[in-house]
Amino acid sequence: VNVGAPKSLPAPGAEASDPVVGEGAPSEAQLLTGVLAGERWAHAVLFDRLYPVVARTLHKVLRDKSGDYEDLVQVSFERIVRTLVGEKRTQVLSLSAWAGSIAAHVALDALRGRMRERRFFERDVAAAPRLERVAGANLERQLEARQKLEWLQKALANMNADQAETVLLHDVLGHGLNEIAAMMGVTAAAAQRRLSRGHQELLRRAAVRDKERP
Amino acid sequence: MSQPERRQELDELLAPLSDDSEPVPRRPLNREQIVSRMVEVSLAPEPRFSQRARMGGGLALAATLALAAWGGSSWWRGHAGSRNGIEVVALRGQVTSVEGPLGVGKPVHLSATGTLETSKGAEARFTAPGGLSVELLEDTKVSLADLGGAQGSSALRLERGRVRCSIQHLPERQFVVVTPSARVVDVGTVFSVSVDPGRAGPTTLVHVEEGAVLVEHAGGQARLGAAQSWSSAAPAPAPAVEAAPPVDTLPEPLPSAHRDLAKHRPPTLAIETELLQNGLRSEQRGELQAAAKAFETLVARYPSSPLAPDAKLALSRVRSRLESAK
């Protein structure tokens, strides 16, 4: 599963003054050692290395230009560092994939927060220009695309959190079940159950929606 | 619904998020600020206070205030309405006020209320109006509730750990450090106070670096001058000197690069204090060999300790007694 940096988004701030960026860049093991030691260079390199996947994941889930984007990036990296220096760091198999899963978790939290704050529809207004570009000139298709996105985000935000995250990691971000199990600290069988129940719940909500349609 | 139909419907439902055709937009980002925050988190990995934890902090503050009221202290009550804020800076590690964790190296202004706490390996410093500067060493908790402004009398309640205070003495103003077993009244000085929880109850240790302090305790008063120390350690049911850690297991003092505060703040203070206390207790019990061993260990292992001068004096005294006994 490739969740690496998209070519369309270069790392935002690899500075020439960073002695470890570029040739002779540190390995993941060196990076982790530096982070554990509280070294600033290691955190800077970690940010540059993982920012693309974090940005891509946040964008895939949220699909808007909300003003709290920088906050979400910061929260994602705080969680990344907190987990790296915490007791669960041995579960990290692939830094990039794992960082994406953390960003997905942050994005889901953000969606739930927006639901709670009843700001969901205001955010959708902000998202409208993007959808216009995606959907082309057909206004009806634009509206339909917006409604589908809105419905899916609401469904994921209101679902069981573990199930929603599993669906997101598997179906949207493309992780395998074993990888998801390692990321979430459960067995592969438990991850499979979460995915299956998540699918059932999505289909159930879709059925309810279809019945309520005029 | 068949499995392929089910999969197809799921794909359609998830399509709005699965679309990869749109490039991720570039957005303005303060990279340095985020990296700084990452460093802070890695040095203090505990999560920020949740709302529930904030409520808990509020309860702790209420308990602290109730304790202060129960203590019946008469000093500094009339200035509550004119309290000034303090400036706090976390020097390293996790430092928390009632308002939550503080970022390392970022001075913040706080009202002089609630508690300030350093965790293991953390240090902080705060300054208050009137020239008061207090350093909190690791694993220390102080109550700021009775800390006044530049005028009148004010007090710092030390619940555990060690503080090093520096204050310019003014006749019209009194600054006091309050511990469970003593009040340390400054007489224009630089001094440190520590509270060791201990198995037999908290023990207060006062050490004066410059000037003088007045220590008020259950047994009376003691005036300490420069390089003098006082301990509230009870003589009787204390552990013998053998309980002190063996010399070869004692931690090394931190390398000089880590000594970013003043010279007189050993990171091994708890062990040094225990050695001095054990020596004094052994001496009081007449166990002179054990007392000498404790003092010798302290002086040999921690020669730059603020307690070393006291240990040397005590060692000299004990050796004299041993010589006399021969």
Coordinates of C-alpha atoms in Angstrom, one line a residue:
Chain A
V1 CA 0.0 0.0 0.0
N2 CA 1.5 3.3 -1.1
V3 CA 0.5 6.2 1.1
G4 CA 3.6 8.1 0.4
A5 CA 4.0 11.7 -0.5
P6 CA 2.0 12.8 -3.5
K7 CA 4.2 14.4 -6.2
S8 CA 1.8 17.4 -6.3
L9 CA 2.8 18.4 -2.8
P10 CA 6.4 18.9 -2.0
A11 CA 7.6 19.0 1.6
P12 CA 6.9 22.5 2.8
G13 CA 10.1 23.5 4.6
A14 CA 13.2 21.5 4.1
E15 CA 15.7 24.2 5.0
A16 CA 19.2 24.4 3.7
S17 CA 20.3 25.0 7.3
D18 CA 19.2 21.6 8.3
P19 CA 22.4 19.6 8.3
V20 CA 20.6 16.3 7.8
V21 CA 18.3 17.1 5.0
G22 CA 19.3 15.9 1.5
E23 CA 22.2 13.6 1.0
G24 CA 23.0 11.5 4.0
A25 CA 19.6 12.0 5.4
P26 CA 19.1 10.0 8.6
S27 CA 17.5 6.6 8.6
E28 CA 14.2 6.0 10.4
A29 CA 16.1 4.5 13.3
Q30 CA 18.3 7.5 13.6
L31 CA 15.3 9.8 13.3
L32 CA 13.5 8.0 16.1
T33 CA 16.6 8.1 18.3
G34 CA 16.8 11.8 17.7
V35 CA 13.2 12.3 18.5
L36 CA 13.5 10.3 21.7
A37 CA 16.4 12.5 22.7
G38 CA 14.3 15.6 22.1
E39 CA 16.6 16.8 19.3
R40 CA 15.1 19.6 17.2
W41 CA 16.7 18.5 14.0
A42 CA 15.1 15.2 14.3
H43 CA 11.6 16.7 14.8
A44 CA 12.2 19.0 11.8
V45 CA 13.2 16.1 9.6
L46 CA 10.3 14.0 10.9
F47 CA 7.9 16.9 10.0
D48 CA 9.3 17.3 6.5
R49 CA 9.2 13.5 5.9
L50 CA 5.7 13.0 7.1
Y51 CA 3.9 16.2 6.2
P52 CA 3.0 15.1 2.7
V53 CA 1.1 12.1 3.9
V54 CA -0.5 14.0 6.8
A55 CA -1.6 16.7 4.4
R56 CA -2.9 14.3 1.9
T57 CA -4.9 12.3 4.5
L58 CA -6.4 15.4 6.1
H59 CA -7.4 16.6 2.6
K60 CA -8.9 13.3 1.6
V61 CA -11.1 13.1 4.7
L62 CA -12.1 16.7 5.2
R63 CA -12.1 18.0 1.6
D64 CA -12.3 21.6 2.5
K65 CA -10.3 24.7 3.1
S66 CA -11.2 25.2 6.7
G67 CA -9.4 27.7 8.8
D68 CA -8.3 25.2 11.4
Y69 CA -6.1 23.3 8.9
E70 CA -2.9 24.3 10.5
D71 CA -4.3 23.3 13.9
L72 CA -5.1 19.9 12.6
V73 CA -1.6 19.5 11.1
Q74 CA -0.2 20.5 14.5
V75 CA -2.5 18.1 16.4
S76 CA -1.5 15.3 14.0
F77 CA 2.2 15.8 14.6
E78 CA 1.7 16.2 18.4
R79 CA 0.0 12.8 18.4
I80 CA 2.7 11.3 16.2
V81 CA 5.5 12.5 18.5
R82 CA 3.5 11.6 21.6
T83 CA 3.1 8.0 20.3
L84 CA 6.7 7.8 19.2
V85 CA 8.1 8.7 22.6
G86 CA 5.4 6.8 24.4
E87 CA 5.2 3.1 25.3
K88 CA 3.4 2.1 22.0
R89 CA 6.2 3.1 19.7
T90 CA 7.2 -0.5 19.1
Q91 CA 4.0 -1.0 17.1
V92 CA 5.1 1.5 14.5
L93 CA 6.0 -0.6 11.4
S94 CA 6.0 2.0 8.7
L95 CA 6.3 5.7 9.7
S96 CA 4.6 7.0 6.7
A97 CA 1.6 4.7 6.8
W98 CA 1.2 5.0 10.5
A99 CA 1.4 8.8 10.3
G100 CA -1.4 8.7 7.8
S101 CA -3.5 6.6 10.2
I102 CA -3.0 9.2 12.9
A103 CA -4.0 12.0 10.5
A104 CA -7.1 10.1 9.6
H105 CA -7.9 9.8 13.3
V106 CA -7.4 13.5 13.7
A107 CA -9.6 14.2 10.7
L108 CA -12.4 12.0 12.0
D109 CA -12.2 13.8 15.4
A110 CA -12.4 17.1 13.5
L111 CA -15.5 15.9 11.7
R112 CA -17.2 14.9 14.9
G113 CA -16.2 18.2 16.5
R114 CA -17.9 20.1 13.7
M115 CA -21.0 18.0 14.1
R116 CA -21.1 18.9 17.8
E117 CA -20.5 22.5 17.1
R118 CA -23.3 22.5 14.4
R119 CA -20.9 24.2 12.0
F120 CA -21.1 21.5 9.4
F121 CA -23.1 23.3 6.9
E122 CA -21.0 26.5 7.2
R123 CA -18.0 24.4 6.3
D124 CA -19.8 23.0 3.3
V125 CA -20.3 26.5 2.0
A126 CA -16.6 27.0 2.1
A127 CA -16.1 23.7 0.2
A128 CA -18.3 24.7 -2.6
P129 CA -15.7 26.3 -4.9
R130 CA -13.6 23.1 -4.9
L131 CA -16.6 21.0 -5.9
E132 CA -17.4 23.4 -8.7
R133 CA -13.9 22.6 -10.1
V134 CA -14.3 18.9 -9.6
A135 CA -17.8 18.6 -11.0
G136 CA -17.4 20.9 -13.9
A137 CA -20.1 23.1 -15.2
N138 CA -23.1 20.9 -14.5
L139 CA -24.8 22.5 -11.5
E140 CA -26.9 19.5 -10.8
R141 CA -23.9 17.2 -10.6
Q142 CA -22.1 19.7 -8.4
L143 CA -25.0 19.6 -6.0
E144 CA -25.2 15.9 -6.0
A145 CA -21.5 15.5 -5.4
R146 CA -21.7 17.9 -2.5
Q147 CA -24.6 16.0 -1.0
K148 CA -22.8 12.7 -1.3
L149 CA -19.7 14.1 0.4
E150 CA -21.8 15.7 3.1
W151 CA -23.7 12.5 3.7
L152 CA -20.6 10.3 3.9
Q153 CA -18.8 12.7 6.3
K154 CA -21.8 12.8 8.5
A155 CA -22.2 9.0 8.5
L156 CA -18.5 8.5 9.4
A157 CA -18.7 11.1 12.1
N158 CA -21.8 9.5 13.7
M159 CA -20.7 5.9 13.4
N160 CA -18.8 3.9 16.0
A161 CA -15.4 5.5 16.0
D162 CA -13.4 2.3 15.6
Q163 CA -15.5 1.1 12.8
A164 CA -15.4 4.5 11.0
E165 CA -11.6 4.6 11.3
T166 CA -11.2 1.1 10.0
V167 CA -13.4 1.8 7.0
L168 CA -11.4 5.0 6.3
L169 CA -8.1 3.3 6.6
H170 CA -9.1 0.3 4.5
D171 CA -11.4 1.7 1.8
V172 CA -10.2 5.3 1.5
L173 CA -6.5 5.2 2.4
G174 CA -5.9 1.7 1.1
H175 CA -4.3 0.0 4.1
G176 CA -4.4 -3.8 4.5
L177 CA -6.1 -5.5 7.4
N178 CA -2.9 -6.6 9.0
E179 CA -1.5 -3.1 8.8
I180 CA -4.7 -1.7 10.3
A181 CA -4.6 -4.2 13.1
A182 CA -1.0 -3.2 14.0
M183 CA -1.9 0.5 13.8
M184 CA -5.0 0.1 16.0
G185 CA -3.4 -2.4 18.4
V186 CA -5.9 -5.1 17.8
T187 CA -5.8 -8.6 16.1
A188 CA -6.4 -8.9 12.4
A189 CA -9.7 -10.7 13.2
A190 CA -10.9 -7.8 15.2
A191 CA -9.9 -5.4 12.5
Q192 CA -11.9 -7.6 10.0
R193 CA -14.9 -7.5 12.3
R194 CA -14.7 -3.7 12.6
L195 CA -14.5 -3.3 8.9
S196 CA -17.4 -5.7 8.3
R197 CA -19.6 -3.9 10.9
G198 CA -18.6 -0.6 9.5
H199 CA -19.7 -1.6 6.0
Q200 CA -23.0 -2.9 7.4
E201 CA -23.5 0.4 9.2
L202 CA -22.8 2.4 6.1
L203 CA -25.2 0.4 4.1
R204 CA -27.9 0.6 6.8
R205 CA -27.6 4.4 6.9
A206 CA -27.7 4.5 3.1
A207 CA -30.9 2.4 3.1
V208 CA -32.5 4.8 5.7
R209 CA -31.5 7.7 3.6
D210 CA -32.9 6.2 0.4
K211 CA -36.2 5.5 2.2
E212 CA -36.4 9.1 3.4
R213 CA -35.9 10.5 0.0
P214 CA -39.0 12.0 -1.6
Chain B
M1 CA -27.9 -8.2 -1.9
S2 CA -25.1 -10.2 -3.4
Q3 CA -21.5 -9.6 -2.4
P4 CA -20.5 -7.9 -5.6
E5 CA -23.6 -5.7 -5.4
R6 CA -22.8 -4.9 -1.8
R7 CA -19.2 -4.0 -2.7
Q8 CA -20.4 -1.8 -5.6
E9 CA -22.7 0.1 -3.4
L10 CA -20.0 0.6 -0.8
D11 CA -17.6 1.9 -3.5
E12 CA -20.3 4.3 -4.6
L13 CA -20.9 5.5 -1.1
L14 CA -17.2 6.0 -0.4
A15 CA -16.4 7.5 -3.8
P16 CA -16.5 11.2 -2.6
L17 CA -13.5 10.4 -0.3
S18 CA -11.7 8.0 -2.6
D19 CA -11.3 10.5 -5.4
D20 CA -7.5 11.1 -5.9
S21 CA -7.9 13.2 -9.0
E22 CA -7.7 16.5 -7.1
P23 CA -4.2 17.6 -6.1
V24 CA -3.7 18.4 -2.4
P25 CA -3.7 22.2 -2.2
R26 CA -0.7 24.0 -0.8
R27 CA -1.6 26.0 2.3
P28 CA 0.4 28.4 4.4
L29 CA 1.9 26.7 7.4
N30 CA 4.1 27.8 10.2
R31 CA 6.6 24.9 10.1
E32 CA 8.9 26.3 12.8
Q33 CA 6.0 26.7 15.3
I34 CA 4.8 23.2 14.7
V35 CA 8.3 21.7 15.0
S36 CA 8.8 23.7 18.3
R37 CA 5.5 22.2 19.6
M38 CA 6.7 18.7 18.6
V39 CA 9.9 19.2 20.6
E40 CA 7.9 20.3 23.6
V41 CA 5.6 17.3 23.3
S42 CA 8.5 14.9 23.0
L43 CA 10.1 16.4 26.2
A44 CA 6.8 16.2 28.0
P45 CA 4.7 13.5 26.2
E46 CA 1.7 13.5 28.5
P47 CA -1.4 14.8 26.8
R48 CA -2.8 18.2 27.4
F49 CA -5.3 18.6 30.2
S50 CA -8.7 17.4 29.2
Q51 CA -11.8 19.3 30.4
R52 CA -12.2 16.6 33.1
A53 CA -8.6 17.1 34.2
R54 CA -9.1 20.8 34.3
M55 CA -12.1 20.2 36.6
G56 CA -9.8 18.0 38.7
G57 CA -7.3 20.8 38.9
G58 CA -10.0 23.0 40.1
L59 CA -10.8 20.6 42.8
A60 CA -7.2 20.4 43.8
L61 CA -7.0 24.1 43.9
A62 CA -10.1 24.2 46.1
A63 CA -8.5 21.6 48.4
T64 CA -5.3 23.6 48.5
L65 CA -7.1 26.8 49.4
A66 CA -9.1 24.9 52.0
L67 CA -5.9 23.5 53.5
A68 CA -4.5 27.0 53.7
A69 CA -7.6 28.2 55.5
W70 CA -7.5 25.3 57.8
G71 CA -3.9 26.1 58.7
G72 CA -5.2 29.2 60.3
S73 CA -2.2 31.2 59.1
S74 CA -2.6 34.9 59.9
W75 CA -0.1 36.2 57.5
W76 CA -1.0 37.8 54.3
R77 CA -4.7 37.8 53.9
G78 CA -5.4 41.5 53.4
H79 CA -3.8 41.8 50.0
A80 CA -6.0 39.3 48.2
G81 CA -7.6 42.1 46.1
S82 CA -4.3 43.6 45.0
R83 CA -2.4 40.5 43.9
N84 CA -0.1 40.9 41.0
G85 CA 0.7 38.3 38.5
I86 CA 3.8 36.3 38.2
E87 CA 5.9 35.4 35.2
V88 CA 6.6 31.7 34.9
V89 CA 9.0 30.0 32.5
A90 CA 9.3 26.2 32.2
L91 CA 13.0 25.5 31.8
R92 CA 12.7 21.9 30.9
G93 CA 10.3 19.0 31.2
Q94 CA 6.7 19.1 32.1
V95 CA 5.5 22.1 34.2
T96 CA 1.9 22.6 34.9
S97 CA -0.2 25.3 36.4
V98 CA -3.9 25.3 37.1
E99 CA -4.2 26.6 33.5
G100 CA -2.5 23.6 32.1
P101 CA 0.9 22.6 30.8
L102 CA 3.4 25.3 30.1
G103 CA 5.6 25.3 26.9
V104 CA 9.3 25.0 27.6
G105 CA 11.2 28.3 27.2
K106 CA 8.1 30.4 26.8
P107 CA 7.5 32.8 29.6
V108 CA 3.8 33.2 30.5
H109 CA 2.1 35.5 32.9
L110 CA -0.2 33.9 35.4
S111 CA -2.3 35.2 38.3
A112 CA -0.8 34.2 41.6
T113 CA -3.4 31.5 42.3
G114 CA -3.5 27.7 42.4
T115 CA -0.5 25.5 42.2
L116 CA 2.6 25.2 40.1
E117 CA 4.1 21.8 39.6
T118 CA 7.2 20.3 38.0
S119 CA 7.4 16.6 37.1
K120 CA 10.4 14.3 37.3
G121 CA 13.3 15.9 35.4
A122 CA 11.5 19.2 35.0
E123 CA 12.5 22.7 36.2
A124 CA 10.8 26.0 36.2
R125 CA 11.4 29.5 37.4
F126 CA 9.0 32.3 38.3
T127 CA 9.5 35.9 39.2
A128 CA 7.1 38.1 41.2
P129 CA 6.9 41.8 41.7
G130 CA 9.3 43.1 44.3
G131 CA 12.4 41.2 43.1
L132 CA 11.3 37.7 44.2
S133 CA 12.8 34.9 42.0
V134 CA 12.0 31.3 42.8
E135 CA 13.3 28.2 41.0
L136 CA 11.4 25.0 41.2
L137 CA 13.5 21.9 40.9
E138 CA 12.1 18.6 39.7
D139 CA 9.1 16.9 41.2
T140 CA 8.1 20.0 43.1
K141 CA 4.7 21.4 43.9
V142 CA 4.0 24.8 45.3
S143 CA 0.9 26.7 46.1
L144 CA 0.8 30.3 44.9
A145 CA -2.4 31.2 46.7
D146 CA -0.7 33.3 49.3
L147 CA 1.9 34.9 47.1
G148 CA 1.3 38.6 47.3
G149 CA 2.5 41.6 45.4
A150 CA 5.5 43.8 46.0
Q151 CA 4.1 45.1 49.2
G152 CA 3.3 43.5 52.5
S153 CA 3.9 39.9 53.4
S154 CA 3.6 37.0 51.1
A155 CA 4.1 33.3 51.4
L156 CA 4.9 30.4 49.1
R157 CA 3.6 27.0 50.3
L158 CA 5.9 24.2 49.4
E159 CA 4.0 20.9 49.3
R160 CA 6.8 18.8 48.0
G161 CA 10.1 19.0 46.3
R162 CA 12.6 21.8 46.5
V163 CA 12.6 25.5 45.7
R164 CA 15.5 28.0 45.6
C165 CA 14.5 31.5 46.5
S166 CA 16.2 34.7 45.9
I167 CA 14.7 37.9 47.3
Q168 CA 15.9 41.3 48.1
H169 CA 15.0 42.0 51.7
L170 CA 12.9 45.1 52.5
P171 CA 12.0 46.0 56.1
E172 CA 8.3 46.6 55.2
R173 CA 7.9 43.3 53.4
Q174 CA 8.1 39.7 54.6
F175 CA 8.5 36.6 52.4
V176 CA 7.9 33.2 53.9
V177 CA 8.2 29.7 52.6
V178 CA 5.7 27.4 54.4
T179 CA 6.2 23.7 54.7
P180 CA 4.3 21.1 56.7
S181 CA 6.7 21.4 59.5
A182 CA 8.2 24.9 59.4
R183 CA 8.0 28.5 58.2
V184 CA 11.1 29.9 56.7
V185 CA 11.2 33.7 57.0
D186 CA 13.7 35.4 54.7
V187 CA 15.9 38.1 56.1
G188 CA 17.4 39.1 52.8
T189 CA 18.9 36.1 51.3
V190 CA 19.3 33.3 48.8
F191 CA 18.1 30.1 50.2
S192 CA 16.6 26.8 49.4
V193 CA 13.8 24.8 51.0
S194 CA 13.0 21.2 50.3
V195 CA 10.2 18.9 51.5
D196 CA 10.9 15.2 51.4
P197 CA 7.7 13.1 51.9
G198 CA 9.6 10.3 53.7
R199 CA 8.1 7.2 55.2
A200 CA 7.7 8.8 58.7
G201 CA 6.2 12.0 57.4
P202 CA 7.4 15.0 55.5
T203 CA 10.8 16.4 56.4
T204 CA 11.8 19.9 55.8
L205 CA 15.4 20.9 54.9
V206 CA 16.5 24.5 54.7
H207 CA 19.8 25.6 53.4
V208 CA 21.1 29.2 53.2
E209 CA 23.5 30.3 50.5
E210 CA 23.6 34.0 51.2
G211 CA 22.2 36.3 53.9
A212 CA 20.1 34.7 56.7
V213 CA 16.7 33.2 57.3
L214 CA 14.6 32.6 60.4
V215 CA 13.2 29.1 60.7
E216 CA 10.0 28.8 62.8
H217 CA 9.2 25.3 63.8
A218 CA 7.3 23.3 66.4
G219 CA 10.3 23.4 68.7
G220 CA 11.0 27.1 68.5
Q221 CA 13.1 29.2 66.2
A222 CA 16.5 28.9 64.5
R223 CA 18.4 31.6 62.7
L224 CA 20.5 30.4 59.9
G225 CA 23.3 32.3 58.2
A226 CA 25.2 31.6 55.0
A227 CA 26.2 28.0 54.4
Q228 CA 24.0 26.8 57.3
S229 CA 21.3 24.2 57.1
W230 CA 18.4 23.1 59.2
S231 CA 16.4 19.9 59.1
S232 CA 13.1 19.0 60.8
A233 CA 14.0 15.3 60.8
A234 CA 12.8 13.6 64.0
P235 CA 15.5 11.8 65.9
A236 CA 13.8 8.6 67.0
P237 CA 12.2 6.2 64.5
A238 CA 14.3 7.0 61.6
P239 CA 15.9 4.4 59.3
A240 CA 19.5 3.6 60.0
V241 CA 22.3 4.9 57.8
E242 CA 22.5 1.4 56.2
A243 CA 19.2 2.3 54.5
A244 CA 20.9 4.9 52.4
P245 CA 21.8 3.7 49.0
P246 CA 25.3 2.1 48.6
V247 CA 27.9 4.4 47.2
D248 CA 28.4 2.5 44.0
T249 CA 24.7 2.7 43.1
L250 CA 24.4 6.5 43.7
P251 CA 23.6 8.4 40.6
E252 CA 26.3 10.5 39.0
P253 CA 25.8 14.3 39.2
L254 CA 24.5 15.6 35.8
P255 CA 27.2 16.7 33.3
S256 CA 27.9 20.4 33.3
A257 CA 25.9 20.9 30.1
H258 CA 22.7 20.0 32.1
R259 CA 23.5 22.5 34.8
D260 CA 21.5 25.3 33.3
L261 CA 20.3 26.8 36.5
A262 CA 22.4 28.0 39.4
K263 CA 25.3 26.0 40.8
H264 CA 23.5 25.1 43.9
R265 CA 20.8 22.8 42.7
P266 CA 21.9 19.2 42.7
P267 CA 19.6 16.8 40.9
T268 CA 20.5 14.2 43.5
L269 CA 19.2 16.3 46.3
A270 CA 16.9 13.7 47.7
I271 CA 19.8 11.3 48.1
E272 CA 22.0 14.0 49.6
T273 CA 19.3 15.0 52.0
E274 CA 18.7 11.4 53.0
L275 CA 22.4 10.9 53.6
L276 CA 22.7 14.0 55.8
Q277 CA 19.5 13.1 57.7
N278 CA 20.6 9.6 58.3
G279 CA 23.9 10.8 59.6
L280 CA 22.3 13.2 62.0
R281 CA 19.9 10.6 63.2
S282 CA 22.7 8.1 63.7
E283 CA 24.7 10.7 65.6
Q284 CA 21.7 11.4 67.9
R285 CA 21.3 7.7 68.6
G286 CA 25.0 7.5 69.4
E287 CA 25.8 5.4 66.4
L288 CA 28.9 7.4 65.5
Q289 CA 30.5 5.0 63.0
A290 CA 27.3 4.9 61.0
A291 CA 27.0 8.7 61.2
A292 CA 30.6 9.2 60.0
K293 CA 30.0 6.8 57.1
A294 CA 26.9 8.7 56.0
F295 CA 28.7 12.1 56.2
E296 CA 31.8 10.8 54.5
T297 CA 29.7 9.4 51.6
L298 CA 27.9 12.7 51.2
V299 CA 31.1 14.7 51.1
A300 CA 33.0 12.2 48.9
R301 CA 30.2 11.6 46.4
Y302 CA 28.7 15.1 46.2
P303 CA 31.5 17.6 47.0
S304 CA 29.6 20.5 45.4
S305 CA 26.4 19.7 47.2
P306 CA 24.9 22.6 49.2
L307 CA 24.8 20.2 52.1
A308 CA 28.5 19.3 51.9
P309 CA 29.6 22.1 54.3
D310 CA 27.1 20.8 56.9
A311 CA 28.2 17.3 56.3
K312 CA 31.9 18.3 56.8
L313 CA 31.1 20.1 60.0
A314 CA 29.1 17.1 61.3
L315 CA 31.9 14.7 60.2
S316 CA 34.5 16.7 62.1
R317 CA 32.3 16.7 65.1
V318 CA 31.6 13.0 64.9
R319 CA 35.3 12.1 64.4
S320 CA 36.1 14.2 67.5
R321 CA 33.6 12.2 69.5
L322 CA 35.0 9.0 68.1
E323 CA 38.5 10.0 69.1
S324 CA 37.4 11.0 72.5
A325 CA 35.7 7.6 73.0
K326 CA 38.9 5.7 72.2

